[in-house]
CSV table of C-alpha atoms in Angstrom, one decimal:
chain,number,residue,atom,x,y,z
A,37,MET,CA,-7.4,-22.4,-26.6
A,38,LYS,CA,-4.1,-24.2,-25.5
A,39,ILE,CA,-2.6,-20.8,-26.4
A,40,ALA,CA,-4.7,-18.8,-24.0
A,41,ILE,CA,-4.0,-21.1,-21.1
A,42,VAL,CA,-0.3,-20.7,-22.3
A,43,ILE,CA,-0.4,-17.0,-22.2
A,44,ILE,CA,-2.7,-16.9,-18.8
A,45,LEU,CA,0.0,-18.8,-17.6
A,46,VAL,CA,3.1,-16.6,-18.5
A,47,ILE,CA,1.2,-13.5,-17.3
A,48,THR,CA,0.3,-14.9,-13.7
A,49,VAL,CA,4.1,-16.1,-13.6
A,50,LEU,CA,5.5,-12.6,-14.5
A,51,ILE,CA,3.0,-11.2,-12.0
A,52,PHE,CA,4.1,-13.6,-9.0
A,53,VAL,CA,7.8,-12.5,-9.9
A,54,PHE,CA,7.0,-8.6,-10.2
A,55,ILE,CA,5.7,-9.1,-6.4
A,56,ALA,CA,8.3,-11.3,-5.3
A,57,VAL,CA,11.0,-8.7,-6.5
A,58,ASP,CA,9.5,-5.8,-5.3
A,59,ASN,CA,8.9,-8.1,-1.8
A,60,SER,CA,12.4,-8.5,-1.7
A,61,SER,CA,13.5,-4.6,-2.2
A,62,ARG,CA,11.8,-3.8,0.4
A,63,ALA,CA,12.7,-6.2,2.8
A,64,ASP,CA,16.4,-5.1,2.0
A,65,ILE,CA,15.5,-1.5,2.5
A,66,LYS,CA,14.1,-2.4,6.0
A,67,ALA,CA,17.0,-4.5,6.8
A,68,TRP,CA,19.5,-1.9,5.8
A,69,ALA,CA,17.5,0.8,8.0
A,70,ALA,CA,17.5,-1.4,10.8
A,71,THR,CA,21.4,-1.9,10.6
A,72,GLN,CA,21.8,2.1,10.9
A,73,GLY,CA,19.5,2.7,13.4
A,74,TYR,CA,16.8,4.0,11.5
A,75,SER,CA,12.9,2.6,11.6
A,76,VAL,CA,10.8,2.9,8.3
A,77,VAL,CA,8.0,5.2,8.1
A,78,SER,CA,6.9,4.9,4.5
A,79,ILE,CA,8.3,3.0,1.4
A,80,ASP,CA,7.2,4.2,-2.1
A,81,GLU,CA,8.4,3.4,-5.2
A,82,THR,CA,8.7,6.0,-7.8
A,83,VAL,CA,8.1,6.4,-11.3
A,84,PHE,CA,9.1,10.0,-12.6
A,85,ASP,CA,10.9,10.9,-9.1
A,86,ALA,CA,14.3,9.6,-9.1
A,87,GLY,CA,15.9,11.6,-6.3
A,88,PRO,CA,19.6,11.9,-6.9
A,89,TYR,CA,19.7,9.2,-9.5
A,90,TRP,CA,19.9,10.6,-12.9
A,91,ILE,CA,20.2,6.6,-14.5
A,92,LYS,CA,18.3,3.4,-14.0
A,93,SER,CA,19.0,0.4,-15.7
A,94,LYS,CA,17.1,-2.3,-16.3
A,95,GLY,CA,16.1,-4.5,-13.2
A,96,GLN,CA,16.5,-1.8,-10.8
A,97,ARG,CA,14.0,0.4,-8.7
A,98,ILE,CA,14.1,3.6,-6.9
A,99,TYR,CA,12.0,4.0,-3.6
A,100,ARG,CA,11.3,7.3,-1.8
A,101,CYS,CA,11.9,6.7,2.0
A,102,VAL,CA,11.1,8.5,5.0
A,103,LEU,CA,13.1,7.0,7.9
A,104,LEU,CA,13.0,7.8,11.7
A,105,ASP,CA,16.4,8.1,13.4
A,106,GLU,CA,17.0,7.7,16.9
A,107,SER,CA,16.6,11.3,17.7
A,108,GLY,CA,13.1,11.2,16.5
A,109,HIS,CA,14.0,12.9,13.3
A,110,ARG,CA,12.5,12.3,10.0
A,111,ARG,CA,14.9,11.4,7.0
A,112,LEU,CA,14.0,11.7,3.5
A,113,MET,CA,16.0,9.1,1.5
A,114,TYR,CA,16.0,7.6,-1.6
A,115,MET,CA,17.0,3.9,-2.7
A,116,ARG,CA,18.2,2.7,-5.7
A,117,THR,CA,17.8,-1.2,-5.7
A,118,GLY,CA,19.1,-3.6,-8.1
A,119,LEU,CA,19.9,-7.6,-8.8
A,120,PHE,CA,23.6,-6.8,-7.8
A,121,GLU,CA,23.7,-3.6,-5.6
A,122,ASN,CA,21.7,-1.6,-3.8
A,123,ASP,CA,22.6,2.4,-3.4
A,124,TYR,CA,21.4,4.7,-0.4
A,125,GLU,CA,21.4,8.0,-0.4
A,126,PHE,CA,19.7,10.7,1.7
A,127,TYR,CA,18.1,13.5,-0.5
A,128,GLY,CA,17.3,16.9,1.2
A,129,ASP,CA,17.3,18.1,4.5
A,130,GLU,CA,15.4,16.6,7.6
A,131,GLN,CA,11.6,16.8,7.2
């Protein structure tokens, strides 16, 4: 019985950590977009579509973002976020 409680507590902590990391990554993307003059239309974490990134190391996530620039044009951007640094790359043309 005690082992089951410990397992449930560990799983619960892991879920909260996963959610906290995702929220932090999304906040980093929104902050970067705001400093560059973009507004965020959508942010989706990718699993199979890595965009311009060939390598993703442990702890990194890749997000597919649609941004709106000051003139109203939509831009597709992939962003790789991690513990120590973030990479932001435009991918493709305006939508």
